Structure formats: C-alpha cells, structure tokens
Coordinates of C-alpha atoms in Angstrom, one line a residue:
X1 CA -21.3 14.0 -20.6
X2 CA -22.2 10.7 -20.6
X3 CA -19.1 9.2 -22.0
X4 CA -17.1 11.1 -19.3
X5 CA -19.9 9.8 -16.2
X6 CA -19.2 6.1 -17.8
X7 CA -15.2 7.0 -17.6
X8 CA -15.0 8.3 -14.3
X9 CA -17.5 5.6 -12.9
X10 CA -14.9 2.6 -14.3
X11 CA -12.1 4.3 -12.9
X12 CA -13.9 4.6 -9.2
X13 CA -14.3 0.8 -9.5
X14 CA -11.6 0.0 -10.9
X15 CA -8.6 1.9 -8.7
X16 CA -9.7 -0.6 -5.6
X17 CA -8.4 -3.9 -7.5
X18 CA -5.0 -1.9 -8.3
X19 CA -4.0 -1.6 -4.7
X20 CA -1.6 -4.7 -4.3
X21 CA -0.9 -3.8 -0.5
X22 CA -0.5 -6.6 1.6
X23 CA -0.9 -5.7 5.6
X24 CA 1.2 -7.5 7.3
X25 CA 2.2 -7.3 11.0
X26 CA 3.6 -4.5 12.6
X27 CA 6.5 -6.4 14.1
X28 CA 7.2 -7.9 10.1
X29 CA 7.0 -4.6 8.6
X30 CA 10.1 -3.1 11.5
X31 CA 11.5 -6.0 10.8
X32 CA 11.5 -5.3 6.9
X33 CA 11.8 -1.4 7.7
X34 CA 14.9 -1.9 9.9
X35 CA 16.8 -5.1 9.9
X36 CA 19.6 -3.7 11.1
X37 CA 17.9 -3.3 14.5
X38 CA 18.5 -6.3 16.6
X39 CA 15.7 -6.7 19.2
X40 CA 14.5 -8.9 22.6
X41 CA 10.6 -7.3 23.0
X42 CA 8.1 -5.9 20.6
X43 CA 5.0 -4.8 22.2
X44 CA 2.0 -2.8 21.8
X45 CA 1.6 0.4 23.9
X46 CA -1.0 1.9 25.8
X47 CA -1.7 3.8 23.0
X48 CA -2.9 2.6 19.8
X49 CA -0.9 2.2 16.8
X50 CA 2.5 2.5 18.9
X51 CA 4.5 -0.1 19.2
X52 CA 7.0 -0.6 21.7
X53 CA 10.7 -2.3 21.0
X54 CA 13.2 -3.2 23.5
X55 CA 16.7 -3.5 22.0
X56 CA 18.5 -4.4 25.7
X57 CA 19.9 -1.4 26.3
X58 CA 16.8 1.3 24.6
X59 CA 13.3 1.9 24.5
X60 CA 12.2 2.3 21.0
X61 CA 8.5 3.9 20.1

C-alpha cells in the first residue's frame, strides 16, 4: 500500500512538468490553425474567449 501511495504521489507531481504547452496568442494560434485565411481585423468580442475576424467581405467568430 505504501509502495503504490509513493507511485501515485510521483506521478501527481510529475504529470505537471510533462505538459510542454506553450500559450500563445489567440490571433498566432488562427493564424497557425488557418493560414489559408487571409485577414484585415482580429478583435476580441463582447464576450469572452470569442474572437472576432474580419476577412473584408465576412465576419468570422
């Protein structure tokens, strides 16, 4: 029993120092998510977490 507490203990502190995510921007990661999409305005809405993007002719969310 103790073996298995010391086990799952390591593996609690250890899983943190695995995550290699990087944030980055939200305007970098469209950017990186859809390249193909050619932009003139990348703003923030009135709600949080949405973004908006204005391609000249579309609204994007």
């Amino acid at each position: 029993m103790k073996k298995l507490l010391v086990v799952v203990a390591g593996i609690i502190f250890l899983l943190p120092g695995c995550s290699s995510v990087q944030k980055m921007a939200p305007e970098q990661q469209f950017k990186i998510s859809f390249p193909q999409v050619k932009y003139e305005t990348f703003i923030q809405a009135s709600v949080q977490g949405v973004y908006e993007v204005y391609d000249g002719q579309r609204i994007l969310y």
